[in-house]
XYZ file of N, CA and C in Angstrom:
555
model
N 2.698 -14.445 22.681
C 2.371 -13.939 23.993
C 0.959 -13.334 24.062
N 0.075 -13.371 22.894
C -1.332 -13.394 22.715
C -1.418 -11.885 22.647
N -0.728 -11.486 22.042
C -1.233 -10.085 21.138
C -1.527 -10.462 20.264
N -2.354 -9.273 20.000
C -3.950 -9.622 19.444
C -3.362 -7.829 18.072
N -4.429 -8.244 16.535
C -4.187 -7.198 15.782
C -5.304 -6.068 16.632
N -4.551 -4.812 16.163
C -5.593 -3.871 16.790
C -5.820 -2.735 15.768
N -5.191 -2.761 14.289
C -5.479 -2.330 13.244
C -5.196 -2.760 11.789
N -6.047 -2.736 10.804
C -6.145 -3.503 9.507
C -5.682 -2.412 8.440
N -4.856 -1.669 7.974
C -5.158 -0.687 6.428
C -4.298 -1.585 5.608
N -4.979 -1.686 4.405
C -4.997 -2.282 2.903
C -4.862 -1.381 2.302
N -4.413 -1.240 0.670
C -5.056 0.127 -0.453
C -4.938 -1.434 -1.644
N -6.104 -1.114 -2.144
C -5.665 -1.710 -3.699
C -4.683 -1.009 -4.986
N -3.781 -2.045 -5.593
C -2.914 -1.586 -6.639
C -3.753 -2.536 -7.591
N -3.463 -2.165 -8.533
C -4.148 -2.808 -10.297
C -3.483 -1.876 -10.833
N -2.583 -2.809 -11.858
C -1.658 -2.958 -12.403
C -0.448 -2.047 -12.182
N -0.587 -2.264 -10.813
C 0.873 -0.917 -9.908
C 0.546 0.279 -9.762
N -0.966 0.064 -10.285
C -1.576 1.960 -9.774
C -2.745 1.382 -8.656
N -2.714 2.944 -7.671
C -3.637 2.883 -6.435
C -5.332 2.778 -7.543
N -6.276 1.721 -6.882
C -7.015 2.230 -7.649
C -7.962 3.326 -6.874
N -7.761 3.490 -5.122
C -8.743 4.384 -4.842
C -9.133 3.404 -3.794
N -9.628 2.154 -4.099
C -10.482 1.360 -3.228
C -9.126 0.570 -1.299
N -9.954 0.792 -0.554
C -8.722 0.518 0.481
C -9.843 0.142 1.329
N -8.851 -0.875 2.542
C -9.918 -1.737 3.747
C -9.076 -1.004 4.507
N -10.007 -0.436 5.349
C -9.162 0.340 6.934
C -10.174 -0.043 8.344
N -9.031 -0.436 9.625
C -10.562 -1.134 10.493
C -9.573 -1.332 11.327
N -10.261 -0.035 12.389
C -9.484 -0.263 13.703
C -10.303 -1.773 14.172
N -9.332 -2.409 15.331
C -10.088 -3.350 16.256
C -9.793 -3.343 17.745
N -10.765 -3.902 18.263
C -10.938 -4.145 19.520
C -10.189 -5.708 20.182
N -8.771 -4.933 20.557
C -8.247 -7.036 20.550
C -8.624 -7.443 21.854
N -9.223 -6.990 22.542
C -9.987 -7.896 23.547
C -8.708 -8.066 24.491
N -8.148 -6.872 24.643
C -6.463 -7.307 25.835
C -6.435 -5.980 26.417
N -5.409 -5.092 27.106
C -4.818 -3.891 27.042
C -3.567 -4.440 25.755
N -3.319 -3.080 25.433
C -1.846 -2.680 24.838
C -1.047 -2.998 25.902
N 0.262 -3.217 25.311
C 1.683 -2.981 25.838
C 2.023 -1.607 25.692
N 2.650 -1.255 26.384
C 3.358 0.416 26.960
C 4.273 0.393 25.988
N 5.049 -0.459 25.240
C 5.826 -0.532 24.544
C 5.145 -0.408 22.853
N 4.034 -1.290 22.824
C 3.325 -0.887 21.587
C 2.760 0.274 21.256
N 2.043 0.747 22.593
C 1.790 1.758 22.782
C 1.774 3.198 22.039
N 3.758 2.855 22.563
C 4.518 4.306 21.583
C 4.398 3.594 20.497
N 4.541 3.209 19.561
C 4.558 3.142 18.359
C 3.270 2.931 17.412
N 2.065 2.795 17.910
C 1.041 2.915 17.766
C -0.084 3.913 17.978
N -0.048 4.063 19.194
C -0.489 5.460 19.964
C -1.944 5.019 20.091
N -2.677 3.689 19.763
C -4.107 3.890 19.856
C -4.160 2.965 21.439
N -4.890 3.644 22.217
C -5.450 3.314 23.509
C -6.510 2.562 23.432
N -6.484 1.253 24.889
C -7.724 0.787 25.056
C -8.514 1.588 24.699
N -8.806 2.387 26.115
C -9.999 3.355 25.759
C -10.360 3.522 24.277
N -9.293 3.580 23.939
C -9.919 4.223 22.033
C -10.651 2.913 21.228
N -9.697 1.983 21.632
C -10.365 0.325 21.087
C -11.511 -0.305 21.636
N -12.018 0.160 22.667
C -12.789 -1.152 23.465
C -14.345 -0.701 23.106
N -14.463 0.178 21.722
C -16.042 -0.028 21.226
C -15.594 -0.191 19.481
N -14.331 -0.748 19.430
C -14.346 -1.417 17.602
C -14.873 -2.365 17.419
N -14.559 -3.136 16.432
C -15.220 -4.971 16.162
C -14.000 -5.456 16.667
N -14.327 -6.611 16.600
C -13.395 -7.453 17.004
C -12.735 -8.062 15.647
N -12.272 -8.898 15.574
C -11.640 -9.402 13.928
C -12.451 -9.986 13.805
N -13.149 -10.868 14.386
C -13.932 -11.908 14.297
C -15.258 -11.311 13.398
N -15.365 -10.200 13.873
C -16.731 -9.488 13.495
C -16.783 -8.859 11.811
N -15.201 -8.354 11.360
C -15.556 -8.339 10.358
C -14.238 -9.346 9.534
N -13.813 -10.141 9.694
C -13.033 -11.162 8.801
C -13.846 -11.755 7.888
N -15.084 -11.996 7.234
C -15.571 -11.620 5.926
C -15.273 -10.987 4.944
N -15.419 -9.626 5.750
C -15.033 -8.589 4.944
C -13.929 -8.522 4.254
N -12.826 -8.641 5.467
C -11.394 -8.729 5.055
C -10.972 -9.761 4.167
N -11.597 -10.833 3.950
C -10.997 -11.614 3.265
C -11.927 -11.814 1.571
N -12.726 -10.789 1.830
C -13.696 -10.756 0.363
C -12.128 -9.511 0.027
N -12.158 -8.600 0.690
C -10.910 -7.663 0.082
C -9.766 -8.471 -0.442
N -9.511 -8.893 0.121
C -7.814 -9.551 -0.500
C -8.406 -10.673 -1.290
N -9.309 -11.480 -1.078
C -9.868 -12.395 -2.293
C -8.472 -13.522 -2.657
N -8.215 -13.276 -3.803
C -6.972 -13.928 -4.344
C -6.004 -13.576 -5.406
N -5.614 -11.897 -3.884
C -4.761 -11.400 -4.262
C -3.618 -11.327 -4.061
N -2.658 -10.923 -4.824
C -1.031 -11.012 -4.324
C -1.201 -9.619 -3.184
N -0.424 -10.147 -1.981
C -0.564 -9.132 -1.082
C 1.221 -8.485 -0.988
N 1.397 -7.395 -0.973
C 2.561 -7.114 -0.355
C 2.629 -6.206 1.015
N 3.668 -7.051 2.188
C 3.979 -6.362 3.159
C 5.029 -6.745 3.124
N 5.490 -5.289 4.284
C 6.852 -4.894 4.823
C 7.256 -6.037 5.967
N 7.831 -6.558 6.121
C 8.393 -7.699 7.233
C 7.486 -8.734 7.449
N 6.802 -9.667 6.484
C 5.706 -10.495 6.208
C 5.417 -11.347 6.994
N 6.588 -11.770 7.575
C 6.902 -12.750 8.776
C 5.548 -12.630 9.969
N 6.338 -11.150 10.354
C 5.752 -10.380 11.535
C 3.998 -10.333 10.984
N 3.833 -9.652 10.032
C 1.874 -9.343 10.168
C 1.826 -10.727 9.754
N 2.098 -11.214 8.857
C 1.804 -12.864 8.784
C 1.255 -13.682 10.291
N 2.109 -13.362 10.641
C 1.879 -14.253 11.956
C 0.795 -13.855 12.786
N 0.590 -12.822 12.935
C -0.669 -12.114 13.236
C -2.352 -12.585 12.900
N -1.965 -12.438 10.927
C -2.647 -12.749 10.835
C -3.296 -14.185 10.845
N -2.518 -14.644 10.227
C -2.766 -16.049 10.734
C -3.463 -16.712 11.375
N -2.951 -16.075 12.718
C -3.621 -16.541 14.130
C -4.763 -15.998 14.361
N -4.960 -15.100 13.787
C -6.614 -14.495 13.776
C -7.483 -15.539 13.196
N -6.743 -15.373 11.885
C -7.628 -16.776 10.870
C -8.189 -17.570 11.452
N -7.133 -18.548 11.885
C -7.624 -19.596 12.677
C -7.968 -19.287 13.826
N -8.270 -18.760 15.006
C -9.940 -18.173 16.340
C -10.524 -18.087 15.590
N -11.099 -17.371 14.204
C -11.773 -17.730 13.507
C -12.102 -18.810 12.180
N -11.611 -19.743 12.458
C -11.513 -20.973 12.091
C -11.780 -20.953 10.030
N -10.855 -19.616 10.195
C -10.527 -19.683 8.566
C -9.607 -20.389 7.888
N -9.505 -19.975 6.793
C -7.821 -20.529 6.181
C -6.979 -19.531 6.057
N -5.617 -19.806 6.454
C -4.806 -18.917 6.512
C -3.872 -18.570 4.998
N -3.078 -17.453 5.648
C -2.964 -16.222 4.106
C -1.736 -17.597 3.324
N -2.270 -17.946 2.494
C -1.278 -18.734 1.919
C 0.050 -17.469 1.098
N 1.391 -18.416 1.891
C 2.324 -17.660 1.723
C 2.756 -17.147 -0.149
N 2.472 -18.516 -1.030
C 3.071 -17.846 -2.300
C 2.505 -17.065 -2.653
N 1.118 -16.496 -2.418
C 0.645 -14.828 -2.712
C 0.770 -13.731 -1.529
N 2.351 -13.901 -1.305
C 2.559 -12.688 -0.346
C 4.161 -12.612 -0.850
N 4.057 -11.309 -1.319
C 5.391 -10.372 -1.641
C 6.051 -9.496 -0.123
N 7.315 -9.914 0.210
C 7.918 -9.340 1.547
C 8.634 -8.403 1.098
N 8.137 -7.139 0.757
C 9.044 -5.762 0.223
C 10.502 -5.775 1.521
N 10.468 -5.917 3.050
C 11.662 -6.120 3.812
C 12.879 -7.131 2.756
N 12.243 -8.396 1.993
C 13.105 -9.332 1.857
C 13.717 -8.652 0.398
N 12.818 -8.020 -0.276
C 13.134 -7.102 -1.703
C 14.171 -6.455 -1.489
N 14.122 -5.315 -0.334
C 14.930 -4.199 -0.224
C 16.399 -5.023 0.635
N 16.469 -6.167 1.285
C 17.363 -6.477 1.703
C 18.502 -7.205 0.419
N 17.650 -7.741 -0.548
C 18.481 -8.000 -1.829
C 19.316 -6.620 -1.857
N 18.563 -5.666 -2.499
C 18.878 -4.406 -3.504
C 19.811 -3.621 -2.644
N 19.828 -3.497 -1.343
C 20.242 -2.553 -0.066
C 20.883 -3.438 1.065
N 21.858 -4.245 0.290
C 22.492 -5.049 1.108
C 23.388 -4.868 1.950
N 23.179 -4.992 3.847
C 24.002 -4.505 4.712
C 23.332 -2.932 4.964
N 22.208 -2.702 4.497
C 21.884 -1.109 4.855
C 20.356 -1.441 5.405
N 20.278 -0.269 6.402
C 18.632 -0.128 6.924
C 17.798 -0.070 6.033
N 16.544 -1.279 5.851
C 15.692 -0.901 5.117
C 14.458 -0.934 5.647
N 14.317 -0.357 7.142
C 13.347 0.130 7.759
C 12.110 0.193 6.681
N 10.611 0.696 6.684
C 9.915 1.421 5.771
C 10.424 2.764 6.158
N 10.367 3.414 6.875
C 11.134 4.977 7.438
C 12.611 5.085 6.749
N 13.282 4.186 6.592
C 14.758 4.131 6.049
C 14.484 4.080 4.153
N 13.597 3.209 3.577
C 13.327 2.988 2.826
C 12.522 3.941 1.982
N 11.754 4.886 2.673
C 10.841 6.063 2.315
C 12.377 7.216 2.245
N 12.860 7.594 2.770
C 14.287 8.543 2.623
C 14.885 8.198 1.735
N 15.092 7.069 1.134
C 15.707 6.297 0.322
C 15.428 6.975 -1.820
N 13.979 6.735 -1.265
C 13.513 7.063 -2.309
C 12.356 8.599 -2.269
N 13.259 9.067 -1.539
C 12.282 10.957 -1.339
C 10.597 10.974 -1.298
N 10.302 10.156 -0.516
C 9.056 9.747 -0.250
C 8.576 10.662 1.244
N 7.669 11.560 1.525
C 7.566 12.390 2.189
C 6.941 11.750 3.685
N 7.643 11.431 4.519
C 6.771 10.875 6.047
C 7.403 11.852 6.906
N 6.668 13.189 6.422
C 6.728 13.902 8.213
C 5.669 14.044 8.270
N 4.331 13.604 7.826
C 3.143 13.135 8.695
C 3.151 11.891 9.843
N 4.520 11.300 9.877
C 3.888 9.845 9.941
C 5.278 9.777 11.277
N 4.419 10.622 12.102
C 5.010 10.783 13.743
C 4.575 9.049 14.410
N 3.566 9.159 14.614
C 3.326 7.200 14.443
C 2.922 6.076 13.689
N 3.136 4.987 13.925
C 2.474 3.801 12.769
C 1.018 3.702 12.370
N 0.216 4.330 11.463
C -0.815 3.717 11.328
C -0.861 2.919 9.708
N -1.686 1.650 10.199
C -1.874 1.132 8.783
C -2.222 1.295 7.704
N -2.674 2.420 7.653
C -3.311 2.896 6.061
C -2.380 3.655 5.842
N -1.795 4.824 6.622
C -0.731 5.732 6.542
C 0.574 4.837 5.428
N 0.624 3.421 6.174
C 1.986 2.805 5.836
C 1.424 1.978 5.077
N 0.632 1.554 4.739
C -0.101 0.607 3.254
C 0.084 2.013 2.605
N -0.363 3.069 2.361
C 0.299 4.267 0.886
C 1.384 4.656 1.155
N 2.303 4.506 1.986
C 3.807 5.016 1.678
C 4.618 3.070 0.742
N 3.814 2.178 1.900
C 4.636 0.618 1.266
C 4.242 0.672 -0.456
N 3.208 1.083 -0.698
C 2.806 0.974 -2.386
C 3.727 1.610 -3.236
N 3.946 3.143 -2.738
C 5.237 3.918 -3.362
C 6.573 3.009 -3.502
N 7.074 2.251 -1.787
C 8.405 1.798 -1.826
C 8.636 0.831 -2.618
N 6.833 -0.101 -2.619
C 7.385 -1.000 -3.693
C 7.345 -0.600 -5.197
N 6.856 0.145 -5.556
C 7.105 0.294 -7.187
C 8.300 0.794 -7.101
N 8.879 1.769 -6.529
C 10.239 2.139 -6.395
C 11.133 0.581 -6.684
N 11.380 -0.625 -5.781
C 11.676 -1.347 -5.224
C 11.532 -2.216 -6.702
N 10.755 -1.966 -7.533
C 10.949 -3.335 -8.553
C 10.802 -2.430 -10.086
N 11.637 -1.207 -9.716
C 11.768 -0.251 -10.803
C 11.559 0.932 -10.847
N 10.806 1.548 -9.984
C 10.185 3.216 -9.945
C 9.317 3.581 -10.763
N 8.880 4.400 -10.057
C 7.339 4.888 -10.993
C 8.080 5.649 -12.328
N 7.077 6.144 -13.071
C 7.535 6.563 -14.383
C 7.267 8.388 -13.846
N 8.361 8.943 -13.719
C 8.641 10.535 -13.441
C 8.964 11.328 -14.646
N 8.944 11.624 -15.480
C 9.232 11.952 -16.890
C 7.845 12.595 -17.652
N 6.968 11.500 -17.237
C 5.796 11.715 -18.421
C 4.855 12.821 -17.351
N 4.932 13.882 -18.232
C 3.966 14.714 -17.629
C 2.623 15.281 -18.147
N 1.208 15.748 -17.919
C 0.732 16.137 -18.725
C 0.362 18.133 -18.770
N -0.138 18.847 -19.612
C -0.421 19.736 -19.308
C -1.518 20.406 -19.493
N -1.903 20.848 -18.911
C -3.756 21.675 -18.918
C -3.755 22.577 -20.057
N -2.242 22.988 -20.187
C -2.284 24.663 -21.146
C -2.369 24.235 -22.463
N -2.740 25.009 -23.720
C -2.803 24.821 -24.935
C -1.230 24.541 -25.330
N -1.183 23.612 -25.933
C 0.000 23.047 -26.580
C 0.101 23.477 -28.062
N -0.794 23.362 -28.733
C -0.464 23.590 -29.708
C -1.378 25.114 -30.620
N -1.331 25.994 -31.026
C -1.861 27.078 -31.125
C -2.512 26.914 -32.762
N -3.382 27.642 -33.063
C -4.354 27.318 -34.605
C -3.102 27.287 -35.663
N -2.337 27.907 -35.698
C -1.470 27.949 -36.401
C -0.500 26.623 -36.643
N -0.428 26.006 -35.821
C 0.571 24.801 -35.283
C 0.034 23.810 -36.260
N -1.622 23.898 -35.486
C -2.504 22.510 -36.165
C -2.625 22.766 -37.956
N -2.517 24.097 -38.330
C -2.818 24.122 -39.893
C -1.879 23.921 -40.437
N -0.685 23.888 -39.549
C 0.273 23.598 -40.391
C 0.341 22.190 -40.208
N 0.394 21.456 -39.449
C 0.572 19.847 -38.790
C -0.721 19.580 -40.641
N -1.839 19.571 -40.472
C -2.948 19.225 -41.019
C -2.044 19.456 -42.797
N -1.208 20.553 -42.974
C -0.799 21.281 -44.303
C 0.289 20.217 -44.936
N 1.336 19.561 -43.093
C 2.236 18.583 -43.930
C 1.618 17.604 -43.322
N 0.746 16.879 -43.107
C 0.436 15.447 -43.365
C -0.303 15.571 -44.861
N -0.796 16.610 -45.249
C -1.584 16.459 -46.720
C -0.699 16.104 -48.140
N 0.452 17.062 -47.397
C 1.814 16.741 -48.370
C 2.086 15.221 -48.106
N 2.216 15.076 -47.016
C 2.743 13.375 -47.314
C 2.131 12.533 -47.561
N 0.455 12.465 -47.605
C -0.196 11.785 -48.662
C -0.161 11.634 -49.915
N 0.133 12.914 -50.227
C 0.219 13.757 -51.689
C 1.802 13.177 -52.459
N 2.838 13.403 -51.523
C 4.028 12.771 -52.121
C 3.860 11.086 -52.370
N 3.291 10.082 -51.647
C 3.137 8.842 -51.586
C 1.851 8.289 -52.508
C-alpha cells in the first residue's frame, strides 16, 4: 500500500558480542504516516520531511551489512520493506539465506506462547521500560540480547573484580608451592 521505511537502526555483533559500531538513520519516506503507525512509532512528518531519503544514503547501508548474517524479529515484515527500497533504488535485494528470523527461533522454543520482542524481552529479564515506543536502534540492542538468549544465553557466572584478589602473602605462598612442585618432579 506504498509505505515507505521511515527508520534504519542496526548494531554490529562479532562473535555474539556488540562491537560498539551501529547504522542509525531516520528517513524521509516521501508520504505522511498512518495514524495507526503513528502510535507505534511516534515520529511525525514534520519530524521526517528534512531526513534523506533511502535513496540518499543506501550506499551506506549496504557497505554496513556488506555480507553479513543479519538477524531480525519478524523478517518477513522488514524484509519486505526492505526489499522494495532496494529495488526504487535499483539494487540487489537482502538475499534471504543470510537472514536469521529470531520471531521464527522463538516460535520453535516458545511454542503456542507470545513471542512478541516485548513478550520475549520479559521472558528473559531484559529491561524495556524505556521503550514506551518502537525505535530501531532501541530494538536492534534489546533483539541482540533476545537472540543470544534464544540460541543459549549469555554467559552470567563469569565475573570480574577491580579489588585485590590475592594479598602478598597469597602470591609467596602460590610462588613457595609451585617451587615445590618443580622440586618434587
Amino acid at each position: 500500500n506504498g509505505d515507505r521505511i521511515i527508520e534504519i537502526g542496526m548494531i554490529e555483533l562479532e562473535n555474539h558480542v556488540q562491537t560498539g559500531k551501529y547504522f542509525h538513520q531516520y528517513l524521509n519516506p516521501e508520504r505522511p504516516s498512518s495514524p495507526e503507525a503513528l502510535k507505534i512509532h511516534g515520529l511525525t512528518s514534520d519530524f521526517l520531511k528534512d531526513k534523506p531519503k533511502f535513496i540518499d544514503i543506501v550506499d551506506e547501508f549496504i557497505n554496513f551489512i556488506s555480507d553479513s548474517i543479519i538477524i531480525i524479529h519478524n523478517a518477513s515484515f522488514d524484509v519486505g520493506f526492505i526489499n522494495s527500497e532496494l529495488r526504487r533504488c535499483e539494487k540487489v535485494e537482502l538475499n534471504e539465506k543470510y537472514i536469521i528470523d529470531t520471531l521464527a527461533l522463538a516460535k520453535k522454543q516458545f511454542i503456542g506462547q507470545s513471542v512478541s520482542l516485548d513478550a520475549l524481552c520479559r521472558k528473559f529479564n531484559l529491561d524495556i521500560s524505556h521503550r514506551e515506543i518502537h525505535g530501531a536502534i532501541k530494538d536492534a540492542k534489546l533483539l541482540a540480547q533476545v537472540y543470544l538468549e534464544l540460541i543459549g544465553g549469555k554467559q552470567t557466572t563469569l565475573e570480574f573484580n577491580s579489588t585485590k584478589i590475592f594479598s602478598d602473602i597469597d602470591l609467596e605462598l602460590t610462588h613457595t608451592n609451585i617451587e615445590k612442585l618443580y622440586k618434587n618432579n
